[in-house]
Every structure is written in structure tokens, then in C-alpha cells.
Short mmCIF file of C-alpha atoms in Angstrom, two decimals:
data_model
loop_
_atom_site.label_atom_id
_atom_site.label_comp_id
_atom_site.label_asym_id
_atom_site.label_seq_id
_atom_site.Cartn_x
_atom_site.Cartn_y
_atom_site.Cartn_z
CA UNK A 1 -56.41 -27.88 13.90
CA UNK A 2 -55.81 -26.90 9.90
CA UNK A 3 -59.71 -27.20 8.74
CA UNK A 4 -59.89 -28.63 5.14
CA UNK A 5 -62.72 -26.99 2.96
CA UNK A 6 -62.84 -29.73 0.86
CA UNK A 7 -62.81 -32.62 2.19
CA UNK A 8 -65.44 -31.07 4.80
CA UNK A 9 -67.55 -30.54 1.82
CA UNK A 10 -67.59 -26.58 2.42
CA UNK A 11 -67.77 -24.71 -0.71
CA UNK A 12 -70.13 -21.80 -1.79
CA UNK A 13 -73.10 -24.32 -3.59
CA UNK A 14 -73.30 -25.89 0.61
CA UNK A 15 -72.46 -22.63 2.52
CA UNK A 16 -75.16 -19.32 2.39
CA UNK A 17 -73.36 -16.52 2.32
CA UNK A 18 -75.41 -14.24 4.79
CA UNK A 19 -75.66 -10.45 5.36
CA UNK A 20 -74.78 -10.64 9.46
CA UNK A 21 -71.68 -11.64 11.48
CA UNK A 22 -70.05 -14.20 9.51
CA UNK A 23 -70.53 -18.50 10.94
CA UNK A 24 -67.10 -20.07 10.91
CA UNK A 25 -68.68 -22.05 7.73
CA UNK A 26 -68.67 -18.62 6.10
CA UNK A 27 -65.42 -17.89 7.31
CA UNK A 28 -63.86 -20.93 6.11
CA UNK A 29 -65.38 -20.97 2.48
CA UNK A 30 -66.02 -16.80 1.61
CA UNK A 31 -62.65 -15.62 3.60
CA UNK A 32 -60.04 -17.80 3.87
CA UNK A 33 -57.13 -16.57 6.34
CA UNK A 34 -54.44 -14.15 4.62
CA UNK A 35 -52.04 -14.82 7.26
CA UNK A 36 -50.09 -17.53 8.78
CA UNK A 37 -49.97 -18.05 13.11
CA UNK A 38 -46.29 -17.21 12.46
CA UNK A 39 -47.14 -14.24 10.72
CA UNK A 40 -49.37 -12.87 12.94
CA UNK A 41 -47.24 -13.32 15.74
CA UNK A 42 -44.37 -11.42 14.01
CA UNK A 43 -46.95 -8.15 12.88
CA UNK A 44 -47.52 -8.01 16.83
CA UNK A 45 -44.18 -8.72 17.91
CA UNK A 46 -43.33 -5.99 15.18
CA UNK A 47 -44.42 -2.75 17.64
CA UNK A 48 -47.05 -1.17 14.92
CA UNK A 49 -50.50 -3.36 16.08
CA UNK A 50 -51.88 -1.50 12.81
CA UNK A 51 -50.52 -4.78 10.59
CA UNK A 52 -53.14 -6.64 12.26
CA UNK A 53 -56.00 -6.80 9.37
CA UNK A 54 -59.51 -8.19 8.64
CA UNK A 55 -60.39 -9.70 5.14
CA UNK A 56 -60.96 -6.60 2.95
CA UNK A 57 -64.37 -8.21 1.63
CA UNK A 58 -65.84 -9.19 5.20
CA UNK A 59 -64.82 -5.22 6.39
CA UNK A 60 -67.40 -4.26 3.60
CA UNK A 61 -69.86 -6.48 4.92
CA UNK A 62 -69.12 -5.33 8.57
CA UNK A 63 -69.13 -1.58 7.26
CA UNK A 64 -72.89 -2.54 6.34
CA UNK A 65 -73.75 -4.26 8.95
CA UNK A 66 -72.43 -1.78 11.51
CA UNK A 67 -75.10 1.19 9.64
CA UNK A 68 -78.19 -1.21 10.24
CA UNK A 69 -76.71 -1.31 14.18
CA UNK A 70 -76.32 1.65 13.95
CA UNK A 71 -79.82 2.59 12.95
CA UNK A 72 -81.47 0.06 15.21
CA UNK A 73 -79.00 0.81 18.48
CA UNK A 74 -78.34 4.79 17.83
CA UNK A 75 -74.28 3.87 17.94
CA UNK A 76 -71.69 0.86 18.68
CA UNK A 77 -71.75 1.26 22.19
CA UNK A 78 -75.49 1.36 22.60
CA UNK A 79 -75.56 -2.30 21.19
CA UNK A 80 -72.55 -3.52 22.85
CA UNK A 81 -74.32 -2.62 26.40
CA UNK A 82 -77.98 -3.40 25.29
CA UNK A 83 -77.37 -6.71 23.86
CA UNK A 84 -73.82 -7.93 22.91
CA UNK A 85 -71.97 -7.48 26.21
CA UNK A 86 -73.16 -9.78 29.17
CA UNK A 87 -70.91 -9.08 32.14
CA UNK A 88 -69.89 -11.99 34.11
CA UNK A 89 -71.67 -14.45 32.06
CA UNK A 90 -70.21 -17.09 29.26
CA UNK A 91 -70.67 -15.87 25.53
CA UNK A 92 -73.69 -18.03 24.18
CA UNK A 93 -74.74 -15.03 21.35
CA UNK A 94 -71.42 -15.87 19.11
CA UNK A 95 -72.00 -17.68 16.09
CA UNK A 96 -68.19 -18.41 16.23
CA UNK A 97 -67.86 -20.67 19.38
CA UNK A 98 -65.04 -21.38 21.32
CA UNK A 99 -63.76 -24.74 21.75
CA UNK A 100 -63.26 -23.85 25.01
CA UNK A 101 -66.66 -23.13 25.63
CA UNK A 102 -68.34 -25.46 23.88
CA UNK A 103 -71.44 -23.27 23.38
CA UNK A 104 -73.83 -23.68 20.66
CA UNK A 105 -75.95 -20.93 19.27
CA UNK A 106 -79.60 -20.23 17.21
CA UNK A 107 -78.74 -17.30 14.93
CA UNK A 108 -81.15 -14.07 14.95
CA UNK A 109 -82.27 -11.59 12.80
CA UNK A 110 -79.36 -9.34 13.58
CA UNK A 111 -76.86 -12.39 12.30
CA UNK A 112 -76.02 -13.36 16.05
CA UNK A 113 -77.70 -15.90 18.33
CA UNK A 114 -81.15 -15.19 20.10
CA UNK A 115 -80.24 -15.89 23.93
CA UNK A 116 -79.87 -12.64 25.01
CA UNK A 117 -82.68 -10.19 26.97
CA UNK A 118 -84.90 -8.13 24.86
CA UNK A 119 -84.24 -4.55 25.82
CA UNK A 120 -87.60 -2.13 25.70
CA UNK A 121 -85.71 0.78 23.65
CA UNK A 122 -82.50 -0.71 21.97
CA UNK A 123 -81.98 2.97 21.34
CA UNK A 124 -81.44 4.09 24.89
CA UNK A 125 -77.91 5.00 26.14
CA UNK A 126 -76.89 2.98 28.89
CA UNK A 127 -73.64 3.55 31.07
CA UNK A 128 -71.82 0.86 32.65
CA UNK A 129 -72.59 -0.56 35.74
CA UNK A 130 -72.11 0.78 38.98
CA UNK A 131 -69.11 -0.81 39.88
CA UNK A 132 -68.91 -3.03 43.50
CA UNK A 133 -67.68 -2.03 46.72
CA UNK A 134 -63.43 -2.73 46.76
CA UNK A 135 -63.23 -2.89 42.60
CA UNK A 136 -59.72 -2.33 41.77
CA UNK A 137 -58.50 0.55 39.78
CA UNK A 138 -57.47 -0.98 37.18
CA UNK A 139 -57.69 -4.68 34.97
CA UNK A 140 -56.68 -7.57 37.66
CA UNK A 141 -56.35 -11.10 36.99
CA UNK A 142 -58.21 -12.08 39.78
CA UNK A 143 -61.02 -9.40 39.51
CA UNK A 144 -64.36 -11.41 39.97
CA UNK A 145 -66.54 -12.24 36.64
CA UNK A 146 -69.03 -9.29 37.04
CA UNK A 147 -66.45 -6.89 35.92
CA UNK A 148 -65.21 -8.45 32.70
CA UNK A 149 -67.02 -10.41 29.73
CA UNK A 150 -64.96 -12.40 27.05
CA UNK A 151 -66.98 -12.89 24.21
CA UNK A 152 -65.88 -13.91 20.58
CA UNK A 153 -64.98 -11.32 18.22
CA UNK A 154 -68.10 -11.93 15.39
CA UNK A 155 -65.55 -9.76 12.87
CA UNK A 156 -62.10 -11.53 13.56
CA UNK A 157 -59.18 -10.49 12.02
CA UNK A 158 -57.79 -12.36 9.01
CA UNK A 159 -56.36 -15.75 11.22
CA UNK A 160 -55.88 -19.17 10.51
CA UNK A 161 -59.13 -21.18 10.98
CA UNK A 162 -57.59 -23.07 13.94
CA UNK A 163 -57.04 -19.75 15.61
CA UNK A 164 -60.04 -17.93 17.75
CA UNK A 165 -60.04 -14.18 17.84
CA UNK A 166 -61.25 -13.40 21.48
CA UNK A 167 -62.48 -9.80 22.90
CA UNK A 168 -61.72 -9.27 27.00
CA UNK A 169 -64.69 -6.23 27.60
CA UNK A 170 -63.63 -4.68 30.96
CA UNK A 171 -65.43 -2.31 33.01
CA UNK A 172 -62.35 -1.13 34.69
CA UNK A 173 -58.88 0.28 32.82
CA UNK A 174 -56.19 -1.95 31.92
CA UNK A 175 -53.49 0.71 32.72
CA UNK A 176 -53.60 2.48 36.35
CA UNK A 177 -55.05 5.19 36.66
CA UNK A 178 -52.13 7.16 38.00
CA UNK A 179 -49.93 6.66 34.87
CA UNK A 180 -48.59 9.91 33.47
CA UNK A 181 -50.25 11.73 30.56
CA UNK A 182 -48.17 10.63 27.17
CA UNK A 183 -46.92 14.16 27.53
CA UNK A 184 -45.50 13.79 30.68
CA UNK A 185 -43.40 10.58 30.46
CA UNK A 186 -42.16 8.97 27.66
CA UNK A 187 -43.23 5.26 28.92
CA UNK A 188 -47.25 6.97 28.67
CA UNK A 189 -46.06 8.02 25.21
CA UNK A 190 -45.02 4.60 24.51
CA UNK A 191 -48.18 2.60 25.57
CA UNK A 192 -50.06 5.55 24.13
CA UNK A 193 -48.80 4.97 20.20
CA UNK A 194 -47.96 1.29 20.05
CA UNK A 195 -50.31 0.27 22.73
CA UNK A 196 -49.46 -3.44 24.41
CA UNK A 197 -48.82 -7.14 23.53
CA UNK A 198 -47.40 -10.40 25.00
CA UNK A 199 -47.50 -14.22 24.42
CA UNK A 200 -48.20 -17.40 26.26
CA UNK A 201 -48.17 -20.92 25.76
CA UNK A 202 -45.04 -20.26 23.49
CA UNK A 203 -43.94 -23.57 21.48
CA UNK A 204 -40.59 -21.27 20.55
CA UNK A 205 -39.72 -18.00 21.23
CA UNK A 206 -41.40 -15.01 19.16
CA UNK A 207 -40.66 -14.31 15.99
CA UNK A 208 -38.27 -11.40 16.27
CA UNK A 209 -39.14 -7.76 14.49
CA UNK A 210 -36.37 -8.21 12.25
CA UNK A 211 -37.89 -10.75 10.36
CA UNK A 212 -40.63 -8.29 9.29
CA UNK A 213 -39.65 -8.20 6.06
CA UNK A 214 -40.46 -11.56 4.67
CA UNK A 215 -43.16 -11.21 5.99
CA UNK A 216 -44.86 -8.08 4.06
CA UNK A 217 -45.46 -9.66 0.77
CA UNK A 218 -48.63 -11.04 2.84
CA UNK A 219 -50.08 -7.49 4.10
CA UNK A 220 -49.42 -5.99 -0.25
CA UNK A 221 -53.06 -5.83 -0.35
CA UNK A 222 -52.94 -2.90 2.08
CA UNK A 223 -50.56 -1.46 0.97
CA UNK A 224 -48.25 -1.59 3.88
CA UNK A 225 -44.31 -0.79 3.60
CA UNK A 226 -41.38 -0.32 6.22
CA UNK A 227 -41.70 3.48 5.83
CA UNK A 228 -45.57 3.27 6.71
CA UNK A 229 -45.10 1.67 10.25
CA UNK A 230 -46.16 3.63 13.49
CA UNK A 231 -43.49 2.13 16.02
CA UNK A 232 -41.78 3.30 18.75
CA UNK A 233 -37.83 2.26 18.83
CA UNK A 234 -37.21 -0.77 21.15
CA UNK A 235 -35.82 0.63 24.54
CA UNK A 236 -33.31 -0.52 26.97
CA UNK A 237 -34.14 -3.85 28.68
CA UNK A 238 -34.86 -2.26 31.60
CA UNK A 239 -37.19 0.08 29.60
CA UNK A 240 -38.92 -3.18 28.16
CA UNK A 241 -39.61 -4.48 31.41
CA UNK A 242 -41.31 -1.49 32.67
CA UNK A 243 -43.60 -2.09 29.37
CA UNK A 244 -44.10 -5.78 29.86
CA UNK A 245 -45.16 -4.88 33.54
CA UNK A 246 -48.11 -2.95 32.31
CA UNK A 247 -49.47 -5.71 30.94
CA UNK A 248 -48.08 -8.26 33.56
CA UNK A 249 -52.26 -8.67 35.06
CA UNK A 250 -53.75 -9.46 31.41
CA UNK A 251 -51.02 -11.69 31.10
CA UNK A 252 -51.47 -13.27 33.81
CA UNK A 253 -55.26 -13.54 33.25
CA UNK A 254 -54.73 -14.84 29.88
CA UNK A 255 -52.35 -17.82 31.20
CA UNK A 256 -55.16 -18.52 33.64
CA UNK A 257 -58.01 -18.77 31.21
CA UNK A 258 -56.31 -20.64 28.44
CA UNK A 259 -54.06 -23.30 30.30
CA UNK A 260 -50.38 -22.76 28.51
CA UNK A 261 -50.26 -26.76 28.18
CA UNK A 262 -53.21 -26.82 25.42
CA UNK A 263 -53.07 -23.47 24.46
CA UNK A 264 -50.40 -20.58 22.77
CA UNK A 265 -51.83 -16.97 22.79
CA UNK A 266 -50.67 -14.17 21.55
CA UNK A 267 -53.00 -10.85 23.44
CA UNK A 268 -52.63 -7.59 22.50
CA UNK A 269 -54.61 -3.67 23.99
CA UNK A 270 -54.55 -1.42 20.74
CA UNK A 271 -53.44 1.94 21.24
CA UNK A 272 -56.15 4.71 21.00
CA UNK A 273 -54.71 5.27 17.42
CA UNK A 274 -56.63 1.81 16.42
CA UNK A 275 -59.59 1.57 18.78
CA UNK A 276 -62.99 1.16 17.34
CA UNK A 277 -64.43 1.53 20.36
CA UNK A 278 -62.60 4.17 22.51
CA UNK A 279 -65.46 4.05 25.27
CA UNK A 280 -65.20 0.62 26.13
CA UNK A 281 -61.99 -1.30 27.41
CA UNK A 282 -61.04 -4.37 25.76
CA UNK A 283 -58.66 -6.57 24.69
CA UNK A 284 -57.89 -8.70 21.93
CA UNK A 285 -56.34 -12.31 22.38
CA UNK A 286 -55.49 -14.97 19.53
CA UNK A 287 -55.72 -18.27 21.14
CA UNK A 288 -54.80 -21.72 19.15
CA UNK A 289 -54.95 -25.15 20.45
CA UNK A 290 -52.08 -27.04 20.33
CA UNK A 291 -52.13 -30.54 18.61
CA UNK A 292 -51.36 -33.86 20.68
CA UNK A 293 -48.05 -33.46 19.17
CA UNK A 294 -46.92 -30.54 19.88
CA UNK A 295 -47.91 -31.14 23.84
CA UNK A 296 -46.40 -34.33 23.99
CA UNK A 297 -43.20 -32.77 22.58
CA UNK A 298 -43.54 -29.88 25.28
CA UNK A 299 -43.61 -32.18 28.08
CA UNK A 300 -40.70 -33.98 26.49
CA UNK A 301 -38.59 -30.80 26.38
CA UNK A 302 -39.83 -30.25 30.18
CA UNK A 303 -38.74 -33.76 31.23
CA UNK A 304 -35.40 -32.87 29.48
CA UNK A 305 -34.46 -29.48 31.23
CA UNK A 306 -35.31 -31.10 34.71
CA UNK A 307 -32.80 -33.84 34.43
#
């Protein structure tokens, strides 16, 4: 649902513009979305994950932000384990709820909410847990709770304000552990540059990489041209399919958590190239809510091809 700022009376004299992870007030008023669902969509479906950006202004204030973690927690992961991450559990720290959830937070002093267990020495390294008896190898879709948290991302990406930016922490792999060093197979060198991406819930089919183009003039800030992209070429069809099937349990897991009638996704795995946190596996998932209309006119079309 398209959020007017106005008529919501959201401007800066009514929203505080904080230090922390931003509210979705903040988000709304301070750093409005630079790209369209449709333009998102095509900068995944485009094979460089790199186009996907965050608000140039809110990446200074997460630069700061992340030094005072930093200084508190000793590093990123430090945090993510003592406080941020709660395996198995809903996310009720975010100050950007999901609708899906319907969760609503206290902020702290850190800019997120005050739910979650004091830890004695926020400093101390802690691993991940030891994993259960008969945990897969690898990311499942029906791998029980304990072994994954999704939890809001409190830095999304620049995305339209009807969109929610979603982080899947695993504590298993989402590739097998038997796939080939990038060296050693050109499908490992594949997944190893571009990384992995698929859709769900899809109102039409996605935007094809050839419309790129006109769709640049939104990522000029950046600086970002043709000749800058890190892409592999596409590959046969079987070739494709082999990369789709990679990803075919976080798809699946995706379609089971946000029910394809009221939801389109697009989920993505960066490559190692664009992972800000290389020790911890996650996944990224941009999930918007269809409107009444746009079901209705699904189950229309549904009706239609049954006939």
C-alpha cells in the first residue's frame, strides 16, 4: 500500500530524525524510496545483485552507527549473536514491523526495541549454536525454527514504502556442502560471482535483463553504467535450471512463509563479493502485499485458465 507523507501528516517539524536504526516514520519522511517495485525487480533479475542500493544519506548514518556497535559489541557478528539474532523466535526488536507479524516494539538506547536478554559482556565472542541431532547440511524449507531467524532488516535497501526488506539468518549453508570450489566447476563460479535470486507471488512475469537500460537513470547517483556490471552471461536453459535448483529450498521456504495469494517476493543470497557479513548465512527477501485488486484479478485469471 503507496503510504502518502502528506496526507499522513509526516513531515520533518512531526518526525525526529534519530541517530539509531531508522522507524518507518523516518523512513518515509528523511529517505524516501529511489526505486520503483518494478525496478528493483529488474536490478535482480539483471544478474549483478550489486544494483541493489541503500539511500546514500541513511548508509552515513548506518556507517556511524555500526562504529558505536562496534565499540560496544567488539564487531558485527558479536552483536548479531548477543542481541539482534534470536533463533527460532518471532522478531519483536525491529522498529520496522512486519505486517505479517504484527509486532509492536519500545525503542532502546541502541535505536532498536528493548525485548531482548541482557548479555553480561556484550563484548564476548559467541559461536553459533550447537546444532541438533539430524540437522541437514544445508538451508531446508522444512528445517524446524531453531535453526533459522527472520528478522527485519533495520537498514533496508532503498524500496518502496509498501515493500518490507526481510533478513533469513541461518545457522546452516544455503548451498550443499559438497558443491565444487568456483575453481573447479563453472556452475560454483557462477553462484560464487552473481550469487542467487528468484520470485514468487508473481502478478506478471519478471522484468527481463534487457530492459536494464531504462532503468539506470534511477541508480546515476552511484554512478552505475553497463560497462560497470559484475554478471555472468545467461547459460543454456538447462544451465539455468541447474542454478534455479540451488535455490529451489529458499524458494520454497519463501512461498511457504509469505502465502503467494497476498504476497509477491522477490529473495535474493548475495555473492561473497557483496556480503557484509561473510560469517553468518542469510538471505535477503523483498516482500509486498498485494492490494484487494490485484488478488481479486489473480483469482479471476485462475478461474479463466481452468475453464
Amino acid at each position: 500500500m503507496t503510504v502518502n507523507v502528506k496526507s499522513a501528516g509526516l513531515s520533518p517539524e512531526t518526525v525526529p530524525l534519530g541517530n539509531g536504526p531508522p522507524t518507518r516514520e523516518e523512513m518515509l519522511v528523511y529517505y524516501p524510496a529511489k526505486f520503483t517495485w518494478k525496478q528493483l525487480k529488474t536490478f535482480i533479475n539483471s544478474g549483478d545483485l550489486g544494483l541493489l542500493k541503500r539511500d546514500r544519506t541513511l548508509q552515513k548514518r548506518y556507517d556511524t552507527w555500526s562504529q558505536g556497535i562496534r565499540g560496544q559489541y567488539g564487531n558485527i557478528v558479536n552483536y548479531l549473536l548477543n542481541y539482534r539474532i534470536q533463533w527460532g523466535q518471532k522478531d519483536s526488536i525491529s522498529l520496522l514491523r512486519s505486517s505479517l507479524d504484527g509486532i509492536h516494539c519500545q525503542a532502546s538506547a541502541n535505536g532498536t526495541a528493548s525485548t531482548a536478554a541482557a548479555v553480561p559482556d556484550p563484548k564476548a565472542s559467541r559461536k553459533l549454536p550447537p546444532l541438533p541431532p539430524n540437522t541437514p547440511t544445508y538451508f531446508k524449507a522444512d528445517m524446524p525454527a531453531e535453526l533459522y531467524s527472520i528478522i527485519m532488516n533495520d537498514w533496508p535497501y532503498s524500496v518502496p514504502a509498501e515493500v518490507e526488506h526481510v533478513l533469513i539468518w541461518s545457522r546452516v549453508p544455503i548451498l550443499p556442502p559438497d558443491i565444487p570450489p568456483p575453481t573447479a566447476s563453472p556452475l560454483s563460479a557462477r553462484l560464487h560471482q552473481d550469487g542467487l535470486w528468484g520470485y514468487t507471488g508473481n502478478i506478471s512475469p519478471p522484468p527481463s535483463p534487457s530492459t536494464l537500460p531504462e532503468c539506470l537513470p534511477a541508480l546515476a547517483e552511484w554512478g552505475v553504467t553497463l560497462d560497470k556490471l559484475v554478471r555472468s552471461p545467461r547459460g543454456t536453459p538447462e544451465e539455468e535450471c541447474e542454478v534455479r535448483a540451488y535455490g529451489a529450498e529458499l524458494d520454497a521456504f519463501v512461498r511457504q512463509r509469505w502465502n503467494e495469494r497476498e504476497w509477491e517476493t522477490a529473495w535474493f543470497v548475495n555473492p561473497p563479493r557483496l556480503q557484509s557479513v561473510p560469517e553468518l548465512t542469510h538471505a535477503h527477501v523483498f516482500a509486498r502485499r498485494k492490494t484487494p485488486e490485484e488478488i481479486a484479478r489473480d483469482e479471476i485469471n485462475a478461474a479463466a485458465s481452468d475453464v
